[in-house]
Amino acid sequence: MSGGTEAAPPSPSPTGPCADGTCEVEIAVGDVLAVPEAYGLGPIEVTAITGDSVEMAAPLTGSGFGVAGCSGGGGTSSNGGGGVTMKCGVGPAATINDAMSLTVAEIRRTVAVLRIGPAG
């Protein structure tokens, strides 16, 4: 077989500003960001924005989950459906699943700016 080096994805490709794996996007509560399946997360939903942190929830697409570097008391918890919740404050990038970098760049009352990219 000859041709391209890309295999067909097993599920529909993500769409939106973060679909290619790198973005800087303004988000509000209720927004959903699709990221590449290689990051190990399904669409990330913004569940809360407070004065000092952004809370997000996402289904897992891989077999495990790891997060390092969320400041402001960041953490994860399993919510029974194969998903996680994250709470990250403004500051250094968090590394998720050793694949994705997530930075809360700014929080402005009801909106926040997220930067997403490959880890490393």
Protein backbone atom coordinates (compact mmCIF):
# COMPACT_ATOMS: atom_id res chain seq x y z
CA MET A 1 0.00 0.00 0.00
CA SER A 2 1.39 3.40 -0.90
CA GLY A 3 0.20 6.88 -0.13
CA GLY A 4 -0.02 9.18 2.86
CA THR A 5 1.40 8.52 6.27
CA GLU A 6 -1.82 9.38 8.14
CA ALA A 7 -4.13 6.59 9.20
CA ALA A 8 -7.86 7.24 9.24
CA PRO A 9 -9.01 8.18 12.75
CA PRO A 10 -11.24 5.60 14.43
CA SER A 11 -13.73 8.28 15.48
CA PRO A 12 -14.73 11.69 14.11
CA SER A 13 -11.89 14.15 14.28
CA PRO A 14 -12.26 16.91 16.87
CA THR A 15 -13.27 20.32 15.60
CA GLY A 16 -12.83 23.78 17.04
CA PRO A 17 -9.89 26.01 17.93
CA CYS A 18 -8.00 23.29 19.86
CA ALA A 19 -8.65 20.40 17.45
CA ASP A 20 -5.07 20.43 16.13
CA GLY A 21 -3.72 20.26 19.67
CA THR A 22 -2.45 23.83 20.01
CA CYS A 23 -4.55 26.87 20.86
CA GLU A 24 -5.00 29.93 23.00
CA VAL A 25 -8.70 30.42 23.57
CA GLU A 26 -11.05 32.47 25.73
CA ILE A 27 -13.52 30.23 27.54
CA ALA A 28 -16.59 30.67 29.72
CA VAL A 29 -18.57 28.26 31.88
CA GLY A 30 -20.36 25.73 29.68
CA ASP A 31 -17.82 25.91 26.85
CA VAL A 32 -16.49 22.61 25.54
CA LEU A 33 -13.05 22.27 23.94
CA ALA A 34 -12.26 19.26 21.76
CA VAL A 35 -8.61 18.15 21.87
CA PRO A 36 -6.79 15.42 19.92
CA GLU A 37 -7.44 11.87 21.15
CA ALA A 38 -3.66 11.48 21.56
CA TYR A 39 -3.95 13.71 24.66
CA GLY A 40 -6.03 11.01 26.40
CA LEU A 41 -9.02 13.26 27.02
CA GLY A 42 -12.36 13.69 25.35
CA PRO A 43 -13.95 17.13 25.04
CA ILE A 44 -13.03 19.34 28.00
CA GLU A 45 -16.03 21.12 29.55
CA VAL A 46 -15.55 24.28 31.59
CA THR A 47 -17.65 23.76 34.74
CA ALA A 48 -16.70 26.79 36.85
CA ILE A 49 -14.57 29.93 36.81
CA THR A 50 -13.78 31.57 40.13
CA GLY A 51 -11.54 34.47 41.01
CA ASP A 52 -8.45 32.28 41.14
CA SER A 53 -9.14 29.02 39.31
CA VAL A 54 -10.83 27.28 36.40
CA GLU A 55 -12.63 23.98 36.94
CA MET A 56 -12.91 21.56 34.03
CA ALA A 57 -14.27 18.08 33.46
CA ALA A 58 -13.42 15.65 30.69
CA PRO A 59 -14.00 11.99 29.80
CA LEU A 60 -10.91 9.81 29.51
CA THR A 61 -10.09 8.21 26.17
CA GLY A 62 -7.08 6.26 27.45
CA SER A 63 -6.61 3.67 30.17
CA GLY A 64 -5.13 5.99 32.79
CA PHE A 65 -4.81 9.61 33.80
CA GLY A 66 -2.09 11.76 35.25
CA VAL A 67 -1.78 15.47 35.90
CA ALA A 68 1.14 17.45 37.25
CA GLY A 69 1.59 21.14 37.85
CA CYS A 70 -1.87 22.61 38.34
CA SER A 71 -1.27 25.45 40.74
CA GLY A 72 -3.82 26.89 43.14
CA GLY A 73 -4.71 23.59 44.74
CA GLY A 74 -5.19 21.79 41.47
CA GLY A 75 -6.15 18.17 41.46
CA THR A 76 -8.13 15.47 39.82
CA SER A 77 -10.87 13.15 40.94
CA SER A 78 -12.50 10.23 39.25
CA ASN A 79 -16.20 10.78 38.67
CA GLY A 80 -17.33 7.24 37.98
CA GLY A 81 -17.87 7.54 34.25
CA GLY A 82 -14.27 7.23 33.21
CA GLY A 83 -13.76 10.95 33.50
CA VAL A 84 -11.86 13.46 35.54
CA THR A 85 -12.26 16.92 36.97
CA MET A 86 -9.41 19.40 37.15
CA LYS A 87 -9.06 22.69 38.99
CA CYS A 88 -6.20 24.86 37.81
CA GLY A 89 -5.17 28.33 38.85
CA VAL A 90 -3.34 30.95 36.82
CA GLY A 91 0.29 30.01 36.57
CA PRO A 92 2.67 27.44 35.23
CA ALA A 93 1.49 24.88 32.71
CA ALA A 94 -0.03 21.65 33.93
CA THR A 95 1.04 18.47 32.15
CA ILE A 96 -1.83 16.07 31.53
CA ASN A 97 -1.21 12.40 30.64
CA ASP A 98 2.42 13.31 29.82
CA ALA A 99 0.96 14.43 26.47
CA MET A 100 -0.83 17.75 26.86
CA SER A 101 0.17 21.09 28.35
CA LEU A 102 -2.62 23.25 29.78
CA THR A 103 -2.04 26.77 31.08
CA VAL A 104 -4.61 29.10 32.61
CA ALA A 105 -3.16 32.33 31.24
CA GLU A 106 -5.71 34.77 32.63
CA ILE A 107 -8.97 34.88 34.60
CA ARG A 108 -11.33 37.84 34.06
CA ARG A 109 -14.50 37.45 36.15
CA THR A 110 -16.65 35.17 33.99
CA VAL A 111 -14.11 34.24 31.30
CA ALA A 112 -10.62 32.81 31.28
CA VAL A 113 -7.88 32.33 28.71
CA LEU A 114 -6.50 28.81 28.28
CA ARG A 115 -3.38 27.80 26.38
CA ILE A 116 -3.27 24.18 25.23
CA GLY A 117 -0.41 22.47 23.45
CA PRO A 118 1.68 19.32 23.36
CA ALA A 119 3.65 18.55 26.52
CA GLY A 120 7.39 18.96 26.49
